[in-house]
Amino acid sequence: MIEPFDLNLYQRGLVAALIIGFINGYASAFVLLHRSPLKLTALSHSLLPGVAIATLMVGLGVVSAFMGAVSAAILIGVLTILLSRETKIDDDTILAVLYTGAFAAGIMVLSRLGSNQDLDSWLLGNILGLSDLDLKMSFGVGIIAVAILSLFRRSVVINLFDPEVAASLGIRTRLLDYASFAILILVLVTTLQAVGCILAIGLIVAPAAIVRPFISTPDALFPLSALVGAGGSALGLFLSYHLDQPAGASIAATLAGLFLISVALCAVFRRVV
Amino acid sequence: MSHDHHQLDLANVRYQYGNKEALSDVSLSTHCGQRLALLGPNGAGKTTLIRLLAGLLDPQDGTLNWREQPLATFRKEIAYLPQADHHQRHFPIRVRDVVAMGRFPHIGNLKRFKKIDKEKTEEAIAIMNLGDIANRQIDQLSGGQQQRTFIARALAQEAHVLLLDEPFNGLDIESRCHLSDSLFDLSKSGHLIIASHHQLESVTEIFTHALVLDQKQIAFGPASEVMTSDVVKHTLHSCHPHLHDRAL
């Protein structure tokens, strides 16, 4: 049963799945409490043109992809706020228009780059093809993201529960909001190469949704979501080998399956109790 | 526990949203042990004044002093309690955790939640009779129970001033009586209670003082005197015409 992990390729994939699953799982607790999965979906798609343009300008590399993706996310975020203020159209609508436009632009730029820049790997990821530098970068960003969210968890939770009460208690809520979203962007960018910009959203939303029916405090939600994210991603990778399916798709499908099982278990548990 | 000598002084406080004047010429002095009702029609500036006192807005003019110092230097002594349904729905959090939020100004993000913090939290839960429901989810509680939870959070904060936005809204008669008793007990133990209020017939029963606003200060003083003044009757009549003869 442990045959796939005898292979170097899968060992590397397993390490990546555990790291990326853990980081995304931890961040998913914030996304669930903030109720922002749709905003993140938009954000993850808008990273693509940043990566494409950076590749076009300086060639494909971890750092250039990272910088391009972050720039695109910031640009789309700022444009959304500005257009929402100017047009009185709500920011969800503007974000939807901008992200589909950005996503389309990204596909067009990538298709111009030729066959050596594999479009599928950016859309659907390639967790088995991550380099040492990719893994180190994921690990570094993961430590920073989890450490910051952990250190400021009290502020984060009060702010998510009631921002005005948080402000009255002396919490700098606007700064906290910007910092939290900056962390989510970092997490998304490091996930991009592993599972692609479409499937990344599953990783950063599903783990907390799986845990949520069984917990009653935010303090439990964060660490348990991280463990479920890591475990679910490793399970997805394992299944991908045995079912001969793409790894990224298998991870996202496994997390979705675990979510349905969690909801069913909760329903059964409620009937019994 | 008593801080009766602590005084709140407002002088010529003014605030405007963009070009729209929301509040002007508010000047008053009140102190711990009093229960002050903020009255006035919708848009009169009641919520704006509460938000100024809570530090959520900065006044364009005037001063807000607490214990003869700028109010902003005493943030942890001021507790803000929005309406009961203001927080995010379906948030996974227990009553005990909401009360413990009141310790944030004392411990911040980095200090440990020590024995003293646990004791203050449990003491507040006990004072507000929340012991039986302390492990329940906040969204499983009635409006009255939620108000008691938020007051307990203010007690855990060791706040001297409680700012309540429409605390009696949506409560049944029994919950209103309980809340009224709680506010009475809190002022008796030395807290200053400031609450926006719409139910004019109960002002003199619940509050010791009243401030009537209509984008500026109309009247301020002991509740029984304010509620019988002709100019106040005229101002409040515009928003509660049916109460004009019956309650005022």
Coordinates of C-alpha atoms in Angstrom, one line a residue, chain B residues 104-189:
Chain B
F104 CA -8.2 41.6 25.0
P105 CA -7.3 45.2 26.1
H106 CA -5.5 43.7 29.1
I107 CA -3.6 40.9 27.4
G108 CA -3.4 41.9 23.7
N109 CA -2.3 39.2 21.2
L110 CA 0.9 38.1 22.8
K111 CA 0.4 37.8 26.6
R112 CA -0.9 34.5 28.0
F113 CA -4.5 34.2 29.2
K114 CA -3.6 33.9 32.9
K115 CA -5.4 32.9 36.0
I116 CA -6.6 36.5 36.6
D117 CA -8.1 36.6 33.1
K118 CA -9.9 33.4 33.7
E119 CA -11.2 34.6 37.1
K120 CA -12.4 37.9 35.6
T121 CA -14.2 36.0 32.8
E122 CA -15.9 33.6 35.2
E123 CA -16.8 36.4 37.6
A124 CA -18.5 38.3 34.8
I125 CA -20.4 35.1 33.7
A126 CA -21.6 34.6 37.3
I127 CA -22.7 38.2 37.7
M128 CA -24.8 38.1 34.6
N129 CA -26.2 34.6 35.5
L130 CA -24.8 33.0 32.4
G131 CA -23.3 29.9 34.2
D132 CA -25.8 27.4 32.8
I133 CA -25.4 28.6 29.2
A134 CA -21.7 29.5 29.2
N135 CA -20.8 26.6 26.8
R136 CA -23.7 27.2 24.4
Q137 CA -23.1 28.8 21.0
I138 CA -23.9 32.5 20.9
D139 CA -26.4 32.1 18.1
Q140 CA -28.4 29.6 20.2
L141 CA -29.3 32.3 22.6
S142 CA -32.3 34.7 22.7
G143 CA -31.8 38.4 22.2
G144 CA -32.0 39.0 26.0
Q145 CA -29.4 36.3 26.7
Q146 CA -27.1 37.8 24.0
Q147 CA -27.4 41.2 25.6
R148 CA -26.4 39.7 29.0
T149 CA -23.4 38.0 27.3
F150 CA -22.2 41.3 25.8
I151 CA -22.6 43.1 29.2
A152 CA -20.6 40.3 30.8
R153 CA -17.9 40.9 28.1
A154 CA -17.9 44.6 29.3
L155 CA -17.5 43.4 32.9
A156 CA -14.7 41.1 32.0
Q157 CA -13.1 44.1 30.3
E158 CA -13.3 45.9 33.7
A159 CA -15.0 48.8 31.9
H160 CA -16.3 51.7 33.8
V161 CA -18.5 53.1 31.0
L162 CA -20.9 50.9 29.1
L163 CA -22.1 52.3 25.7
L164 CA -25.2 50.4 24.5
D165 CA -26.8 50.9 21.1
E166 CA -30.6 50.3 21.3
P167 CA -30.2 47.6 24.0
F168 CA -34.0 47.0 24.4
N169 CA -34.7 46.6 20.7
G170 CA -36.4 43.2 19.9
L171 CA -36.6 42.0 23.5
D172 CA -39.7 40.5 25.0
I173 CA -41.2 42.0 28.2
E174 CA -39.4 39.5 30.5
S175 CA -36.0 40.2 28.9
R176 CA -36.6 43.9 29.0
C177 CA -37.2 43.7 32.8
H178 CA -34.1 41.6 33.3
L179 CA -32.0 44.0 31.3
S180 CA -33.4 47.0 33.1
D181 CA -32.6 45.3 36.4
S182 CA -29.0 44.6 35.2
L183 CA -28.5 48.2 34.1
F184 CA -29.7 49.4 37.5
D185 CA -27.4 47.0 39.4
L186 CA -24.4 48.0 37.2
S187 CA -24.9 51.7 37.9
K188 CA -25.4 50.9 41.6
S189 CA -22.0 49.2 41.5

